[in-house]
Amino acid sequence: MSDAHPSIRVPLGPQGGGPPTPPEPAADEAGARPRPTITPPIDIHDGPDGLTLEADLPGATESNLVIQLEHNVLSLDARIDPDPAPDARPIHQEFPVGDYHRSFILSDDVDRDRITAELKDGVLRVFLPKADRARARRIEIKS
Amino acid sequence: MNRPPEGATPFQAVERELFRMIRDALSPAPGPEADGPDRPEDEPPFAPPVDLFETAEETLVLVDLPGVDPASVEITADGGVLTIRGTRPADGPAAPARRVGERRFGPFARRVPLTREVDLDAARAEARDGVLTVRLPRPAARRPRTIPIRPG
């Protein structure tokens, strides 16, 4: 998993492990209890036009998911609302209430201006197109 | 035992590994088919994580099933156990090579014991944002009631 990929690097470790630290939890109006960070599982596919990154983010919506690109670090953050109903009492919990966080280090091969993302049924798909200079190009010979 | 645990949470991975160890220890010869009578494929189903909530009127079962069409999920109840099963189709681009693969696909199955009496005929299921919610109302007779006080 740690094999050097030319266009994207995935820091290892449950918290990302890399240089970007998750944004420090702002003073929570509900209390000072820190929310756990969840590392969502991802897939990365390599295609002729670029990379496709998919992340399982059940519970994430367009309004609570933030995708940021800062320098060469692409980060996903989503804050999931806890309970299905205000008076619901948890009996058994396997997915902790917390915040999804994952970050990736992009190389210059990725065209930052054309990154697109879509979210459907809890699956995020981010397309990272190859920059023109990284794509194979045929050079015309002028006569 | 030869597959590395790759659950969504460390606990899930440990749980799966533990169950596998118990199964291996308790079933000497019959092979891996010790879990269910009708398994469609030889790949063991993965167990999606489940949350259980209770309100005064109903029990809520929440299952993380990102990318799964709710119409393809089979929900059955038998003897106080709710069973949720189905198959998650692979959703990536077909041809390109997969560089990193952490997400689970294929058949899944999850059994949830129900601790409270519920009215299965009135059960409803809905899916949103990759989370399946099964609502199991309490039988009408067991619901908390307010007894009106008549002025004497």
mmCIF file with all atom_site columns, C-alpha atoms in Angstrom, chain A residues 1 5-6 10 39-47 52 54-61 82-85 87-96 100 102 121-123 125, chain B residues 8-9 15 48-57 60 62-68 88 91-93 96-105 110 115-116 129-131 135:
data_model
loop_
_atom_site.group_PDB
_atom_site.id
_atom_site.type_symbol
_atom_site.label_atom_id
_atom_site.label_alt_id
_atom_site.label_comp_id
_atom_site.label_asym_id
_atom_site.label_entity_id
_atom_site.label_seq_id
_atom_site.pdbx_PDB_ins_code
_atom_site.Cartn_x
_atom_site.Cartn_y
_atom_site.Cartn_z
_atom_site.occupancy
_atom_site.B_iso_or_equiv
_atom_site.pdbx_formal_charge
_atom_site.auth_seq_id
_atom_site.auth_comp_id
_atom_site.auth_asym_id
_atom_site.auth_atom_id
_atom_site.pdbx_PDB_model_num
ATOM 1  C CA . MET A 1 1   ? 0.000   0.000  0.000   1.00 0.00 ? 1   MET A CA 1
ATOM 2  C CA . HIS A 1 5   ? 2.575   6.001  -6.805  1.00 0.00 ? 5   HIS A CA 1
ATOM 3  C CA . PRO A 1 6   ? 3.647   8.592  -9.330  1.00 0.00 ? 6   PRO A CA 1
ATOM 4  C CA . VAL A 1 10  ? -1.658  8.051  0.619   1.00 0.00 ? 10  VAL A CA 1
ATOM 5  C CA . THR A 1 39  ? -10.492 7.017  8.419   1.00 0.00 ? 39  THR A CA 1
ATOM 6  C CA . PRO A 1 40  ? -12.753 6.056  5.524   1.00 0.00 ? 40  PRO A CA 1
ATOM 7  C CA . PRO A 1 41  ? -11.700 3.209  3.241   1.00 0.00 ? 41  PRO A CA 1
ATOM 8  C CA . ILE A 1 42  ? -10.668 4.298  -0.244  1.00 0.00 ? 42  ILE A CA 1
ATOM 9  C CA . ASP A 1 43  ? -9.899  2.893  -3.666  1.00 0.00 ? 43  ASP A CA 1
ATOM 10 C CA . ILE A 1 44  ? -7.663  4.500  -6.272  1.00 0.00 ? 44  ILE A CA 1
ATOM 11 C CA . HIS A 1 45  ? -7.970  3.598  -9.934  1.00 0.00 ? 45  HIS A CA 1
ATOM 12 C CA . ASP A 1 46  ? -5.428  4.546  -12.547 1.00 0.00 ? 46  ASP A CA 1
ATOM 13 C CA . GLY A 1 47  ? -6.855  5.468  -15.932 1.00 0.00 ? 47  GLY A CA 1
ATOM 14 C CA . THR A 1 52  ? -10.203 8.133  -9.831  1.00 0.00 ? 52  THR A CA 1
ATOM 15 C CA . GLU A 1 54  ? -13.368 6.600  -4.329  1.00 0.00 ? 54  GLU A CA 1
ATOM 16 C CA . ALA A 1 55  ? -14.143 6.816  -0.642  1.00 0.00 ? 55  ALA A CA 1
ATOM 17 C CA . ASP A 1 56  ? -16.888 5.168  1.378   1.00 0.00 ? 56  ASP A CA 1
ATOM 18 C CA . LEU A 1 57  ? -18.470 7.922  3.462   1.00 0.00 ? 57  LEU A CA 1
ATOM 19 C CA . PRO A 1 58  ? -21.821 6.615  4.664   1.00 0.00 ? 58  PRO A CA 1
ATOM 20 C CA . GLY A 1 59  ? -23.837 9.432  6.190   1.00 0.00 ? 59  GLY A CA 1
ATOM 21 C CA . ALA A 1 60  ? -21.959 12.166 4.373   1.00 0.00 ? 60  ALA A CA 1
ATOM 22 C CA . THR A 1 61  ? -23.981 14.728 2.444   1.00 0.00 ? 61  THR A CA 1
ATOM 23 C CA . PRO A 1 82  ? -25.097 11.689 15.321  1.00 0.00 ? 82  PRO A CA 1
ATOM 24 C CA . ASP A 1 83  ? -28.560 10.426 16.043  1.00 0.00 ? 83  ASP A CA 1
ATOM 25 C CA . PRO A 1 84  ? -31.446 9.471  13.811  1.00 0.00 ? 84  PRO A CA 1
ATOM 26 C CA . ALA A 1 85  ? -33.985 10.996 16.159  1.00 0.00 ? 85  ALA A CA 1
ATOM 27 C CA . ASP A 1 87  ? -35.011 11.008 21.610  1.00 0.00 ? 87  ASP A CA 1
ATOM 28 C CA . ALA A 1 88  ? -33.237 7.910  20.304  1.00 0.00 ? 88  ALA A CA 1
ATOM 29 C CA . ARG A 1 89  ? -31.269 5.985  22.873  1.00 0.00 ? 89  ARG A CA 1
ATOM 30 C CA . PRO A 1 90  ? -28.205 4.142  21.563  1.00 0.00 ? 90  PRO A CA 1
ATOM 31 C CA . ILE A 1 91  ? -28.303 0.434  22.373  1.00 0.00 ? 91  ILE A CA 1
ATOM 32 C CA . HIS A 1 92  ? -25.361 -0.746 20.371  1.00 0.00 ? 92  HIS A CA 1
ATOM 33 C CA . GLN A 1 93  ? -22.944 1.314  18.285  1.00 0.00 ? 93  GLN A CA 1
ATOM 34 C CA . GLU A 1 94  ? -20.362 0.104  15.841  1.00 0.00 ? 94  GLU A CA 1
ATOM 35 C CA . PHE A 1 95  ? -19.763 3.182  13.791  1.00 0.00 ? 95  PHE A CA 1
ATOM 36 C CA . PRO A 1 96  ? -18.609 5.898  16.087  1.00 0.00 ? 96  PRO A CA 1
ATOM 37 C CA . TYR A 1 100 ? -14.310 11.520 8.512   1.00 0.00 ? 100 TYR A CA 1
ATOM 38 C CA . ARG A 1 102 ? -8.376  11.532 5.027   1.00 0.00 ? 102 ARG A CA 1
ATOM 39 C CA . ASP A 1 121 ? -25.281 7.036  -1.749  1.00 0.00 ? 121 ASP A CA 1
ATOM 40 C CA . GLY A 1 122 ? -22.412 7.615  0.623   1.00 0.00 ? 122 GLY A CA 1
ATOM 41 C CA . VAL A 1 123 ? -19.739 7.013  -1.991  1.00 0.00 ? 123 VAL A CA 1
ATOM 42 C CA . ARG A 1 125 ? -15.825 9.809  -6.328  1.00 0.00 ? 125 ARG A CA 1
ATOM 43 C CA . ALA B 2 8   ? -13.791 -0.502 8.308   1.00 0.00 ? 8   ALA B CA 1
ATOM 44 C CA . THR B 2 9   ? -12.902 -0.237 11.953  1.00 0.00 ? 9   THR B CA 1
ATOM 45 C CA . GLU B 2 15  ? -14.289 -9.331 15.590  1.00 0.00 ? 15  GLU B CA 1
ATOM 46 C CA . PRO B 2 48  ? -21.389 -4.151 7.530   1.00 0.00 ? 48  PRO B CA 1
ATOM 47 C CA . PRO B 2 49  ? -21.329 -2.182 10.782  1.00 0.00 ? 49  PRO B CA 1
ATOM 48 C CA . VAL B 2 50  ? -24.632 -1.731 12.586  1.00 0.00 ? 50  VAL B CA 1
ATOM 49 C CA . ASP B 2 51  ? -25.998 0.772  15.074  1.00 0.00 ? 51  ASP B CA 1
ATOM 50 C CA . LEU B 2 52  ? -29.070 0.103  17.188  1.00 0.00 ? 52  LEU B CA 1
ATOM 51 C CA . PHE B 2 53  ? -31.218 2.834  18.662  1.00 0.00 ? 53  PHE B CA 1
ATOM 52 C CA . GLU B 2 54  ? -34.415 2.797  20.642  1.00 0.00 ? 54  GLU B CA 1
ATOM 53 C CA . THR B 2 55  ? -37.077 5.390  21.007  1.00 0.00 ? 55  THR B CA 1
ATOM 54 C CA . ALA B 2 56  ? -40.312 5.127  22.907  1.00 0.00 ? 56  ALA B CA 1
ATOM 55 C CA . GLU B 2 57  ? -42.149 3.943  19.794  1.00 0.00 ? 57  GLU B CA 1
ATOM 56 C CA . LEU B 2 60  ? -33.998 1.654  14.785  1.00 0.00 ? 60  LEU B CA 1
ATOM 57 C CA . LEU B 2 62  ? -28.840 1.580  11.042  1.00 0.00 ? 62  LEU B CA 1
ATOM 58 C CA . VAL B 2 63  ? -26.527 -0.230 8.655   1.00 0.00 ? 63  VAL B CA 1
ATOM 59 C CA . ASP B 2 64  ? -23.627 1.357  6.790   1.00 0.00 ? 64  ASP B CA 1
ATOM 60 C CA . LEU B 2 65  ? -24.113 0.306  3.181   1.00 0.00 ? 65  LEU B CA 1
ATOM 61 C CA . PRO B 2 66  ? -22.499 2.895  0.918   1.00 0.00 ? 66  PRO B CA 1
ATOM 62 C CA . GLY B 2 67  ? -23.064 2.372  -2.770  1.00 0.00 ? 67  GLY B CA 1
ATOM 63 C CA . VAL B 2 68  ? -25.683 -0.320 -2.260  1.00 0.00 ? 68  VAL B CA 1
ATOM 64 C CA . ARG B 2 88  ? -22.442 -4.725 -3.142  1.00 0.00 ? 88  ARG B CA 1
ATOM 65 C CA . ASP B 2 91  ? -18.435 0.382  -8.755  1.00 0.00 ? 91  ASP B CA 1
ATOM 66 C CA . GLY B 2 92  ? -15.080 1.596  -10.006 1.00 0.00 ? 92  GLY B CA 1
ATOM 67 C CA . PRO B 2 93  ? -14.051 2.084  -13.599 1.00 0.00 ? 93  PRO B CA 1
ATOM 68 C CA . PRO B 2 96  ? -8.142  0.703  -15.262 1.00 0.00 ? 96  PRO B CA 1
ATOM 69 C CA . ALA B 2 97  ? -5.893  -0.918 -12.739 1.00 0.00 ? 97  ALA B CA 1
ATOM 70 C CA . ARG B 2 98  ? -6.747  -0.568 -9.104  1.00 0.00 ? 98  ARG B CA 1
ATOM 71 C CA . ARG B 2 99  ? -3.858  0.949  -7.176  1.00 0.00 ? 99  ARG B CA 1
ATOM 72 C CA . VAL B 2 100 ? -5.315  1.101  -3.718  1.00 0.00 ? 100 VAL B CA 1
ATOM 73 C CA . GLY B 2 101 ? -8.203  -1.128 -2.707  1.00 0.00 ? 101 GLY B CA 1
ATOM 74 C CA . GLU B 2 102 ? -9.563  -0.817 0.793   1.00 0.00 ? 102 GLU B CA 1
ATOM 75 C CA . ARG B 2 103 ? -13.302 -0.842 0.209   1.00 0.00 ? 103 ARG B CA 1
ATOM 76 C CA . ARG B 2 104 ? -15.315 -4.024 0.525   1.00 0.00 ? 104 ARG B CA 1
ATOM 77 C CA . PHE B 2 105 ? -17.457 -5.397 -2.269  1.00 0.00 ? 105 PHE B CA 1
ATOM 78 C CA . ARG B 2 110 ? -25.500 -9.196 9.021   1.00 0.00 ? 110 ARG B CA 1
ATOM 79 C CA . THR B 2 115 ? -33.914 -7.432 22.273  1.00 0.00 ? 115 THR B CA 1
ATOM 80 C CA . ARG B 2 116 ? -37.344 -5.855 22.316  1.00 0.00 ? 116 ARG B CA 1
ATOM 81 C CA . ASP B 2 129 ? -26.557 8.709  1.926   1.00 0.00 ? 129 ASP B CA 1
ATOM 82 C CA . GLY B 2 130 ? -25.337 5.143  2.116   1.00 0.00 ? 130 GLY B CA 1
ATOM 83 C CA . VAL B 2 131 ? -27.004 4.368  5.431   1.00 0.00 ? 131 VAL B CA 1
ATOM 84 C CA . ARG B 2 135 ? -37.617 1.075  11.564  1.00 0.00 ? 135 ARG B CA 1
#
